[in-house]
mmCIF file of C-alpha atoms in Angstrom:
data_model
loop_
_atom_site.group_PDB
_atom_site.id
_atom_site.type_symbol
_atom_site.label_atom_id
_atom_site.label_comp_id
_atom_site.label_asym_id
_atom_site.label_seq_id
_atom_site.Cartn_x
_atom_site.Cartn_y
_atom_site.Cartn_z
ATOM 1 C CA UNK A 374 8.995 -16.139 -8.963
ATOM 2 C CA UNK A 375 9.402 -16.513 -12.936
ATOM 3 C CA UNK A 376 12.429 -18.318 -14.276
ATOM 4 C CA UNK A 377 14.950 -15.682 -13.968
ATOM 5 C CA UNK A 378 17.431 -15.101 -17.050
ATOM 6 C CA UNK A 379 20.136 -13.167 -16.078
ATOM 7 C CA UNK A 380 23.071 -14.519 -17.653
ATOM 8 C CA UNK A 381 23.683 -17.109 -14.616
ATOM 9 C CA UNK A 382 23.466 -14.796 -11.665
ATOM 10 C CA UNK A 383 22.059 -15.633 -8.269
ATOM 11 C CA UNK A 384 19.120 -14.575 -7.783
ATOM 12 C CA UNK A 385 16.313 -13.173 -9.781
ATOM 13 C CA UNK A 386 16.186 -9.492 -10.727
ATOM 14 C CA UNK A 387 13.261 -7.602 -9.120
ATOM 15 C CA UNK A 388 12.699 -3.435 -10.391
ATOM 16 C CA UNK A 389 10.715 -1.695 -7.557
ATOM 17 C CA UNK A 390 9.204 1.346 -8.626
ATOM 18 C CA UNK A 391 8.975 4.024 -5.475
ATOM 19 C CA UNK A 392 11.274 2.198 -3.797
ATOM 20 C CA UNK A 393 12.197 4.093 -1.072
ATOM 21 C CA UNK A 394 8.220 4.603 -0.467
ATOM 22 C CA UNK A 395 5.940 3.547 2.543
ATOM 23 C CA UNK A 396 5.391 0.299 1.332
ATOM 24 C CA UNK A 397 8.040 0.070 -1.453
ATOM 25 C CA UNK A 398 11.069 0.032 0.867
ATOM 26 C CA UNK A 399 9.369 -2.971 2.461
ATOM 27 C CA UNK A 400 8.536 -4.926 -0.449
ATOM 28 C CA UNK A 401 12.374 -4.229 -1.549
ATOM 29 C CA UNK A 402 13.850 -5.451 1.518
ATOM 30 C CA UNK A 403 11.903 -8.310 1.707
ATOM 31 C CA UNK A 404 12.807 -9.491 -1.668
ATOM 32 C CA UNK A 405 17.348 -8.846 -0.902
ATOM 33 C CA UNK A 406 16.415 -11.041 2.160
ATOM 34 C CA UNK A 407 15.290 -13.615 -0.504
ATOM 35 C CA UNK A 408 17.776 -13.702 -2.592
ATOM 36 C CA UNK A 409 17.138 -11.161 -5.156
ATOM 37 C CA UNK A 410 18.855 -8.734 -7.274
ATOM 38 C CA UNK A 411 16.410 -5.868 -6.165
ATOM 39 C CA UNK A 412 16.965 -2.394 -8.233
ATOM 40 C CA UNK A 413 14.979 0.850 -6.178
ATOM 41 C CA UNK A 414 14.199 3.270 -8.259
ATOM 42 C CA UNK A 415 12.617 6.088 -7.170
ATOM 43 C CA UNK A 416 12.763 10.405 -7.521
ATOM 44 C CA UNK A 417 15.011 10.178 -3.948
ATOM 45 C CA UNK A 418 17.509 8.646 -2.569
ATOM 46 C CA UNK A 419 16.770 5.826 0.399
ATOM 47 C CA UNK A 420 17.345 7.273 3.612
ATOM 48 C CA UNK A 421 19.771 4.974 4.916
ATOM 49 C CA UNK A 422 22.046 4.241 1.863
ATOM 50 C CA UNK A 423 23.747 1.408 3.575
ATOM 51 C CA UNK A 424 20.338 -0.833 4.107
ATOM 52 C CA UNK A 425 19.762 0.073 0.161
ATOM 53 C CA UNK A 426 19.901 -2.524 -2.311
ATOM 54 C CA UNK A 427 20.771 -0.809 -5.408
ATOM 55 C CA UNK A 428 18.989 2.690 -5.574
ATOM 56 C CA UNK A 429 17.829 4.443 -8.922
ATOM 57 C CA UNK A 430 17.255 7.849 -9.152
ATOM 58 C CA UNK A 431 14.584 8.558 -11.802
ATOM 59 C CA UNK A 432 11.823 11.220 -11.685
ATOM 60 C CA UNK A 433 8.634 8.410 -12.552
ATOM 61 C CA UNK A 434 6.135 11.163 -13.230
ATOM 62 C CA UNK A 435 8.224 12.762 -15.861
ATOM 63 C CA UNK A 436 10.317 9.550 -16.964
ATOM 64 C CA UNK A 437 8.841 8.988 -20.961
ATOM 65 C CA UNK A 438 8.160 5.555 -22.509
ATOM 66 C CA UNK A 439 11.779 5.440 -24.040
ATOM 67 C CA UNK A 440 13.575 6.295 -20.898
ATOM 68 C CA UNK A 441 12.155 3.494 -18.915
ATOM 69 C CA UNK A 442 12.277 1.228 -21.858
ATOM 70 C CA UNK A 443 16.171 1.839 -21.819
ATOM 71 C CA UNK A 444 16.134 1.284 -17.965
ATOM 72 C CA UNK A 445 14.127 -2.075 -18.381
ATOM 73 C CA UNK A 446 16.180 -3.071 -21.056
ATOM 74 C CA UNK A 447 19.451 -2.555 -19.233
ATOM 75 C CA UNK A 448 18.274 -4.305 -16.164
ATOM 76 C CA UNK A 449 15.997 -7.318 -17.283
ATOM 77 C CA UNK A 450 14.005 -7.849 -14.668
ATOM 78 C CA UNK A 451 12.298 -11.012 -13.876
ATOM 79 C CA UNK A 452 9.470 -8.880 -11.911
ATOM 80 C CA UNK A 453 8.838 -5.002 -11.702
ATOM 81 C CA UNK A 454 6.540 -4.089 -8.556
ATOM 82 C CA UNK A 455 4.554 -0.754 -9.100
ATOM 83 C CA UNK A 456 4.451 0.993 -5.533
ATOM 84 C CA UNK A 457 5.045 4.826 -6.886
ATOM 85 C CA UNK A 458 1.540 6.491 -7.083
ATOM 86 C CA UNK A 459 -0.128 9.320 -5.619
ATOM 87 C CA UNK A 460 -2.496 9.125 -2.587
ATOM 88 C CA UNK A 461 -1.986 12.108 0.189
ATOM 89 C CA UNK A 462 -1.881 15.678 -0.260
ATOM 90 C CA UNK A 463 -2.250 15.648 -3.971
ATOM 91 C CA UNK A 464 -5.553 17.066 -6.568
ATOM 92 C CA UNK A 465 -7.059 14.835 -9.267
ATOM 93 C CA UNK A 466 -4.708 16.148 -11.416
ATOM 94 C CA UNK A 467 -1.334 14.867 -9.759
ATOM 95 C CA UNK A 468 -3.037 11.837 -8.724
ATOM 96 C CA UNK A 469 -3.972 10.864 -12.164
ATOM 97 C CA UNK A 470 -0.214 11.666 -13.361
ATOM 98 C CA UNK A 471 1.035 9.537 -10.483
ATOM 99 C CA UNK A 472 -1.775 6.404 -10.285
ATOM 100 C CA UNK A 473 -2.583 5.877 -14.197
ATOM 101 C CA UNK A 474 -0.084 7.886 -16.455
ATOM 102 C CA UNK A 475 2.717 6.543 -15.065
ATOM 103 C CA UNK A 476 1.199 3.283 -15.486
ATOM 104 C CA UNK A 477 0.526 3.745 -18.716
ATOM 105 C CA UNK A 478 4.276 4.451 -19.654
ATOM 106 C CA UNK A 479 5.228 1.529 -17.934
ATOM 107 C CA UNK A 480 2.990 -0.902 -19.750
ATOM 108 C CA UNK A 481 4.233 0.263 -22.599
ATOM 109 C CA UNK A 482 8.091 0.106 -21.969
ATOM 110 C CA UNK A 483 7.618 -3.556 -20.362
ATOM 111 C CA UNK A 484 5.391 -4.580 -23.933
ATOM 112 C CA UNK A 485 8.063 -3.786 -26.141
ATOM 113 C CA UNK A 486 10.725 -5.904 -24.391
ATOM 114 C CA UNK A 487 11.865 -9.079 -25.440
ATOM 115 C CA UNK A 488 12.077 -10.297 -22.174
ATOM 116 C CA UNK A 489 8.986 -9.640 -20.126
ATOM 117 C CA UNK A 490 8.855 -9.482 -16.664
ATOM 118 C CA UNK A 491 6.072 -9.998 -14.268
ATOM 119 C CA UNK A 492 4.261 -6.473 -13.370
ATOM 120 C CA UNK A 493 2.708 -6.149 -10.004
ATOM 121 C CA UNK A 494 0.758 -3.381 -10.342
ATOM 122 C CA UNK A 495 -0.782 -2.083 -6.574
ATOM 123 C CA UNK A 496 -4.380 -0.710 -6.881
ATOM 124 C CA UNK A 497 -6.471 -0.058 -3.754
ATOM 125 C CA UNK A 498 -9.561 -1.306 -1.839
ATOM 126 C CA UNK A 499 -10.902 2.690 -2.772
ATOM 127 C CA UNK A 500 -11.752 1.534 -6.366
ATOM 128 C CA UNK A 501 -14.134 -0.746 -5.823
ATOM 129 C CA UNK A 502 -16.770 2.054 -4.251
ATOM 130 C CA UNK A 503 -18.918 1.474 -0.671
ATOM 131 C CA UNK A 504 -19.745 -2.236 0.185
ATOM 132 C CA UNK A 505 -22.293 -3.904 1.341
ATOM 133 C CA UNK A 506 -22.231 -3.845 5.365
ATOM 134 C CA UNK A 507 -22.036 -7.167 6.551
ATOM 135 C CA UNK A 508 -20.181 -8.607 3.383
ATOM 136 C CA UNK A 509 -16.861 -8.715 1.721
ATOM 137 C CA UNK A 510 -16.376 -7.107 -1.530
ATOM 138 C CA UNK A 511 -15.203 -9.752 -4.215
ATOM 139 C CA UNK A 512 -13.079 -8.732 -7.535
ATOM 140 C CA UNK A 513 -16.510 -9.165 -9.996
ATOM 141 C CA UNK A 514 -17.772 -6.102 -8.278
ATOM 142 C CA UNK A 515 -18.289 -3.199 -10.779
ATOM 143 C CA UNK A 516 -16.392 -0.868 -8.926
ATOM 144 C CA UNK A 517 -17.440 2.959 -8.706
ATOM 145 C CA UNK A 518 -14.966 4.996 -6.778
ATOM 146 C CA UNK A 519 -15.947 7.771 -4.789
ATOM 147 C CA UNK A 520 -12.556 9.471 -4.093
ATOM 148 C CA UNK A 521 -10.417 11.013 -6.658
ATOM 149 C CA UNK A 522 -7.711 8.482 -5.396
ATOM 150 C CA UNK A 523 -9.927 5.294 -5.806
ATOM 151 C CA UNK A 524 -10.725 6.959 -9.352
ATOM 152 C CA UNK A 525 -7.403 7.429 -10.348
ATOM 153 C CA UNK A 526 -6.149 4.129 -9.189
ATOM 154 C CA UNK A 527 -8.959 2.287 -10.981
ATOM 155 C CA UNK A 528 -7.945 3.978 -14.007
ATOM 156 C CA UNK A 529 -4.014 2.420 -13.545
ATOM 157 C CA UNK A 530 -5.905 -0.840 -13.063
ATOM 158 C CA UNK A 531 -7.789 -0.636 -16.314
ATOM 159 C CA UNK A 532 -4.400 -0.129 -18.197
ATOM 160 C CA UNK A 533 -2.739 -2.980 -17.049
ATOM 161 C CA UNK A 534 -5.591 -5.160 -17.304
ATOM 162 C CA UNK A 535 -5.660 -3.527 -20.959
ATOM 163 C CA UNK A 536 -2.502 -4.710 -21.756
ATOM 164 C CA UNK A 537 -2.369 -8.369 -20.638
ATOM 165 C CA UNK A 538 -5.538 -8.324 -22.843
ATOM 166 C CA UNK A 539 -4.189 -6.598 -26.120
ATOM 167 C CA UNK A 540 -0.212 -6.972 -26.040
ATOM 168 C CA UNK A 541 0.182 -10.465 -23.955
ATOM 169 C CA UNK A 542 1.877 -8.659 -20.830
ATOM 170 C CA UNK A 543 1.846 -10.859 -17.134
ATOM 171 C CA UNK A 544 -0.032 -8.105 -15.353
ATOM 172 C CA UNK A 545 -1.553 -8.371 -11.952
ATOM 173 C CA UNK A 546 -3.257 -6.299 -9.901
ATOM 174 C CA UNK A 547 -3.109 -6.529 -6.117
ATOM 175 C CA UNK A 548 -5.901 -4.796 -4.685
ATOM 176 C CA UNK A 549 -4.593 -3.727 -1.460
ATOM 177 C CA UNK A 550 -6.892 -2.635 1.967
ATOM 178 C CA UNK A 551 -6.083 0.083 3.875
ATOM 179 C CA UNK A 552 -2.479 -0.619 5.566
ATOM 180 C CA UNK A 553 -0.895 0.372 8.131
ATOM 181 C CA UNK A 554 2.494 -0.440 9.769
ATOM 182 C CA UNK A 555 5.810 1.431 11.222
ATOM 183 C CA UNK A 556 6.161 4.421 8.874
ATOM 184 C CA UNK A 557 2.502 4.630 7.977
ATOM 185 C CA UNK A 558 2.143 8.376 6.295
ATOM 186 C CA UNK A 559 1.313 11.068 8.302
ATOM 187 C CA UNK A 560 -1.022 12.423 5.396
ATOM 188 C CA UNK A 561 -2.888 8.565 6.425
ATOM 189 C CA UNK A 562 -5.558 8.492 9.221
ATOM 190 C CA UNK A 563 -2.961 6.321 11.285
ATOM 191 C CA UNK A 564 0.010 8.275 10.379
ATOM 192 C CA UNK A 565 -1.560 11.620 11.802
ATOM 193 C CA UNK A 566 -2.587 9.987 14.566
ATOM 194 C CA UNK A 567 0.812 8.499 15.219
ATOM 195 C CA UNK A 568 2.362 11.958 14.980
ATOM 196 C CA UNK A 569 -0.196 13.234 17.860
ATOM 197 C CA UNK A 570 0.733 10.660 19.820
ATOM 198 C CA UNK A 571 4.264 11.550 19.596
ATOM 199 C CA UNK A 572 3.982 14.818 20.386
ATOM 200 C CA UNK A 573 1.460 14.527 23.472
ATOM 201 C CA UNK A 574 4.046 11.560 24.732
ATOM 202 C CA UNK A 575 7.097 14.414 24.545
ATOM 203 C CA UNK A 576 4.567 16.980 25.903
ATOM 204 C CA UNK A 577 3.755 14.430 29.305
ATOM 205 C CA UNK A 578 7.311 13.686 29.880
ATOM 206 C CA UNK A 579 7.800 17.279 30.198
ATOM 207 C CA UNK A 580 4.842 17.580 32.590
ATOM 208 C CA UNK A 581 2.526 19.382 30.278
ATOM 209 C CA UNK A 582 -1.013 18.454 29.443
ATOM 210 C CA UNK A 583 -1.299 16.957 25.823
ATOM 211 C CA UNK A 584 -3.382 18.972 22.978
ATOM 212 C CA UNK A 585 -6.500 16.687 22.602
ATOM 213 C CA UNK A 586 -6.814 14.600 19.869
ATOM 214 C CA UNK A 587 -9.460 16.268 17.497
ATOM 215 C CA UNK A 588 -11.055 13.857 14.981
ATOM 216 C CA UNK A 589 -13.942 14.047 12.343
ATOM 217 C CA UNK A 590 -16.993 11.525 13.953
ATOM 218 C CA UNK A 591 -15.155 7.804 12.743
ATOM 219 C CA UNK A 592 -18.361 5.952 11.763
ATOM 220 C CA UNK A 593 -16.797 4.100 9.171
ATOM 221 C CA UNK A 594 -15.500 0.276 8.875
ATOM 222 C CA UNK A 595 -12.529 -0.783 7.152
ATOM 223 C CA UNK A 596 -10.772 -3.573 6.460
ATOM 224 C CA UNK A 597 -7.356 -2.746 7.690
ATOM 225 C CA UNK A 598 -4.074 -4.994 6.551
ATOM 226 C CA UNK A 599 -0.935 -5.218 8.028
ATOM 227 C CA UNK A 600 2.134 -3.825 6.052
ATOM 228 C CA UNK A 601 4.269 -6.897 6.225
ATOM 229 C CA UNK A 602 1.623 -8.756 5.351
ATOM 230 C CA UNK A 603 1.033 -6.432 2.252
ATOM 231 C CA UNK A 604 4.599 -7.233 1.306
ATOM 232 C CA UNK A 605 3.986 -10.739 1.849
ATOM 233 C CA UNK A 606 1.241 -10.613 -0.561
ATOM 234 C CA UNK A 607 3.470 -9.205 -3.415
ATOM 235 C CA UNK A 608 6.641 -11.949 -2.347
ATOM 236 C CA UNK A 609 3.159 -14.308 -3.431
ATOM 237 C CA UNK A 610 2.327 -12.729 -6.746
ATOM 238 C CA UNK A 611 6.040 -12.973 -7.566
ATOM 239 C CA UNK A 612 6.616 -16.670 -6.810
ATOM 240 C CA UNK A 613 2.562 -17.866 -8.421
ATOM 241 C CA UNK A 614 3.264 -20.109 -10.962
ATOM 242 C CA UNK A 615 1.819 -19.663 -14.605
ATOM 243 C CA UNK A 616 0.517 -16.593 -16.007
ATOM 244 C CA UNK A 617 -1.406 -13.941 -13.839
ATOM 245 C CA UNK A 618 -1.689 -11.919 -16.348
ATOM 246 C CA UNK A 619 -5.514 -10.254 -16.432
ATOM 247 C CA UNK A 620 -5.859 -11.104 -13.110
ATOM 248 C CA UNK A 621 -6.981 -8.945 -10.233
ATOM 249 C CA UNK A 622 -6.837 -10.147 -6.633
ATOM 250 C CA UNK A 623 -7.952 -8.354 -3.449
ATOM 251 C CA UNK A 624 -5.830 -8.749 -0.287
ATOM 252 C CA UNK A 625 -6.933 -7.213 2.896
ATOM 253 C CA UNK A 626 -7.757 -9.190 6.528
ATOM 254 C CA UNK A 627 -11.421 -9.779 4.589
ATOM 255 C CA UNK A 628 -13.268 -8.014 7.868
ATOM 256 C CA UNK A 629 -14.599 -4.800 8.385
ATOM 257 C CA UNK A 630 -13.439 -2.865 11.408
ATOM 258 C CA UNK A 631 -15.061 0.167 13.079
ATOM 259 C CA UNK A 632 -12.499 3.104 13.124
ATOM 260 C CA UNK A 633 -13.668 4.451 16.480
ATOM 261 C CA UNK A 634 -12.811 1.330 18.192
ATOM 262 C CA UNK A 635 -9.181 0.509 16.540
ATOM 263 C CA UNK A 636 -8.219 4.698 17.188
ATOM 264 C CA UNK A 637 -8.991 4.683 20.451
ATOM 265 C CA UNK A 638 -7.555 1.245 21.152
ATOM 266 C CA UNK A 639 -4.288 3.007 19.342
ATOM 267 C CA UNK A 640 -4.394 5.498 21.882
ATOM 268 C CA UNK A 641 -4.686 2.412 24.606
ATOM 269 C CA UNK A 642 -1.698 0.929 23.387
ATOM 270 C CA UNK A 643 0.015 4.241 23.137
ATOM 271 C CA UNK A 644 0.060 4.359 27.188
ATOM 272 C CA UNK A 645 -0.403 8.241 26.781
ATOM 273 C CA UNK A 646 -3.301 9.992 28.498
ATOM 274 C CA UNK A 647 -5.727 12.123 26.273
ATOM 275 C CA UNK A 648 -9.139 12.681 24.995
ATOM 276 C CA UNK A 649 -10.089 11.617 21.540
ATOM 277 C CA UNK A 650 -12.964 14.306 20.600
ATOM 278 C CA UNK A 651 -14.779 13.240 17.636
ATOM 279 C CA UNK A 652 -16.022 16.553 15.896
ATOM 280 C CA UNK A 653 -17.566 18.002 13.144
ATOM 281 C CA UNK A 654 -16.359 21.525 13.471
ATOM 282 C CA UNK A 655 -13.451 22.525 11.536
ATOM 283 C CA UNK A 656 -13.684 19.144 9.595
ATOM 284 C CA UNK A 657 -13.845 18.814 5.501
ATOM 285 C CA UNK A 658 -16.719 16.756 4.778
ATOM 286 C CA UNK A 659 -16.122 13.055 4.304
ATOM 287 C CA UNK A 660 -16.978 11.471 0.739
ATOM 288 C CA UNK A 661 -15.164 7.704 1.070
ATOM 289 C CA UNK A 662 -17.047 4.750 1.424
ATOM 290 C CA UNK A 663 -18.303 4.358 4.859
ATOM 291 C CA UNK A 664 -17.839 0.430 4.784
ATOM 292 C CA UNK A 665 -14.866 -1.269 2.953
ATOM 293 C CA UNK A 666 -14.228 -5.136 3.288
ATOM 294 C CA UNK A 667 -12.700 -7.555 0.795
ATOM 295 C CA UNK A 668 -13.614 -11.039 0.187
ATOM 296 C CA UNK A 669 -9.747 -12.717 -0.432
ATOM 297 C CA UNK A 670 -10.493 -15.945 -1.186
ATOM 298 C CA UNK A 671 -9.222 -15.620 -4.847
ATOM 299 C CA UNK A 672 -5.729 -14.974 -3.231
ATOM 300 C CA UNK A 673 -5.927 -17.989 -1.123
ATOM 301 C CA UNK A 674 -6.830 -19.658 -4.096
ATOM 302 C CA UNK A 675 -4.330 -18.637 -6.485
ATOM 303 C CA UNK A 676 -1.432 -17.068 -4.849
ATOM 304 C CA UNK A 677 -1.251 -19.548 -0.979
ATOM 305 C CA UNK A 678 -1.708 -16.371 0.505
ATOM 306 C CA UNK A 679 -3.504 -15.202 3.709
ATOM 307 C CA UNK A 680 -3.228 -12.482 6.033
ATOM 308 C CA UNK A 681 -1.353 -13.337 9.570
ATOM 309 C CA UNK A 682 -1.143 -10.468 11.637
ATOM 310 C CA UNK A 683 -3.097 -9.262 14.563
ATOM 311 C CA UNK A 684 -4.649 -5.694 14.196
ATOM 312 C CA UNK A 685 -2.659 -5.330 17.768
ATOM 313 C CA UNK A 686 0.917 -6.355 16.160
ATOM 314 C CA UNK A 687 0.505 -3.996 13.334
ATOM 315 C CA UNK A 688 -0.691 -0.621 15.662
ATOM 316 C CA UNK A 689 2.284 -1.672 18.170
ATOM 317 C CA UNK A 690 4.672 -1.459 15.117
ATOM 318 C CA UNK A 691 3.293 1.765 14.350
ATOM 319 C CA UNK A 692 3.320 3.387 17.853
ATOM 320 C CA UNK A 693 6.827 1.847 18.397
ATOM 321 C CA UNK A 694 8.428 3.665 15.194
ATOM 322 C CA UNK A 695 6.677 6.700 16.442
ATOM 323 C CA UNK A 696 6.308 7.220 19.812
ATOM 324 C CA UNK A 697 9.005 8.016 22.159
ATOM 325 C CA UNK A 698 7.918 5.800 24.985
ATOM 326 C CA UNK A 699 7.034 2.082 25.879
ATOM 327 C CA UNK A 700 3.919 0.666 24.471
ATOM 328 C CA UNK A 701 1.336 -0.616 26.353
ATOM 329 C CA UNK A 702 1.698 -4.429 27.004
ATOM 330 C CA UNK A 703 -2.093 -5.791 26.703
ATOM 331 C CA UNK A 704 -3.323 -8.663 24.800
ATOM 332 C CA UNK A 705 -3.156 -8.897 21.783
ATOM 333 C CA UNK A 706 -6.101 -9.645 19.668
#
């Protein structure tokens, strides 16, 4: 992690933005457990106050440049992860407020301090466009999104990247793969699935037959990255040495997986009995990239970092947070 300054305190200070978020609780936890000053700053409150570092309560989307300038300035943090965004339930519109306006404001509040921290900006495997089956994505890919998420996200990329160019700041962008973990959304693939699980498992421990579970046809192969991992990619970023400033790196398990296989081996797991029908009827039309994979050798390379846990570990953490009964003990993969 950069040198911390903060007047001879233990630890370095560390600003998560959407803290109390899917993946920016995490990333906040894992940095208290190291040591860190962590400050969570996010529209609500976490949900167990006691496991909280040191909650903020700002509204990001409508916080202006001299708000957060005054919030950076008070706390002087050593790094400031971006988690906030918006990716589920949300139009163009509030996805481009969340994923590159915000952004913007907070490039420009962290330029004008004196002391600069390290901004971790998290972008998304959806900016880069389809792949090339068989092959891994790398970061000199022109990307060309698809999705109004992988649009908007590209465009909070583009600003940080902007201003490590123009105004000197130690950006990075982590270009994250799809992940999943305990908590995933339930606006996510996983996450809904998760939830239908849940419910048939209550619905069989009653006695009663569980609703089917009604999917579009999965034909499409993602690469698919464990949450803690995730989290131990941005614990990387933090601790690099130099300046990363400019750089983008992809992180994912760099392989492509086929959707139909790792749902129904979810529902395997799950130990609850029901038919996965995959339909077209009643389904919005898909318009995502029908094969995503990342080549991360460039975090390897500069950040020591690789992923380590089995697509089995990170679908038992998921089904375990969510579903009221014991998971399946197979192998794991």
């Amino acid at each position: 992690m950069p040198k911390a300054d903060n007047g001879g305190a233990a630890g370095p200070r560390v600003v998560v933005l959407g803290g109390t978020g899917y993946l920016g609780r995490r990333i906040g936890e894992a940095f208290t457990a190291d040591g860190a000053q962590v400050h969570l700053v996010s529209r609500s409150p976490a949900e167990n106050g006691a496991a909280d570092p040191r909650s903020v309560r700002m509204d990001l989307l409508n916080a202006g440049p001299r708000e957060l300038t005054e919030f950076f300035g008070s706390v002087r943090p050593d790094v400031v992860v971006n988690a906030a965004g918006r990716a589920w339930r949300a139009d163009e519109a509030e996805m481009t407020a969340g994923n590159a306006d915000l952004v913007a404001r907070v490039t420009q509040s962290l330029a004008d301090l004196p002391h600069r921290p390290r901004l971790i900006q998290l972008g998304t495997v959806h900016e880069y466009g389809a792949g090339t089956p068989g092959a891994g994505t790398s970061e000199e890919q022109e990307p060309a999104p698809v999705t109004p998420y992988g649009r908007t996200k590209l465009l909070g990329t583009r600003i940080v990247l902007r201003a490590a160019e123009e105004h000197g700041l130690d950006g990075v962008v982590l270009r994250l793969s799809n992940v999943i973990g305990a908590g995933a959304p339930v606006g996510s693939l996983f996450g809904m699935v998760a939830a239908h699980l849940a419910d048939a498992a209550r619905a069989q421990s009653l006695g009663e037959k569980p609703d089917e579970l009604r999917l579009p046809p999965l034909r499409a192969h993602r690469d698919v990255l464990d949450a803690q991992d995730a989290t131990d990619a941005v614990r990387a970023a933090a601790t690099a040495p130099g300046d990363l400033g400019g750089q983008v790196i992809n992180i994912g398990r760099g392989e492509a997986v086929p959707m139909d296989a790792l749902i129904h081996r979810m529902v395997e797991l799950s130990g609850v009995d029901l038919p996965v029908v995959e339909s077209v009827a009643d389904q919005p039309a898909r318009t995502d990239a029908q094969w995503l994979q990342l080549d991360v050798s460039r975090a390897l390379r500069l950040l020591g970092w690789q992923p380590r846990r089995s697509l089995d570990t990170s679908l038992r953490d998921l089904l375990t947070a969510a579903v009221p009964t014991p998971v399946n003990d197979r192998k794991r993969r």
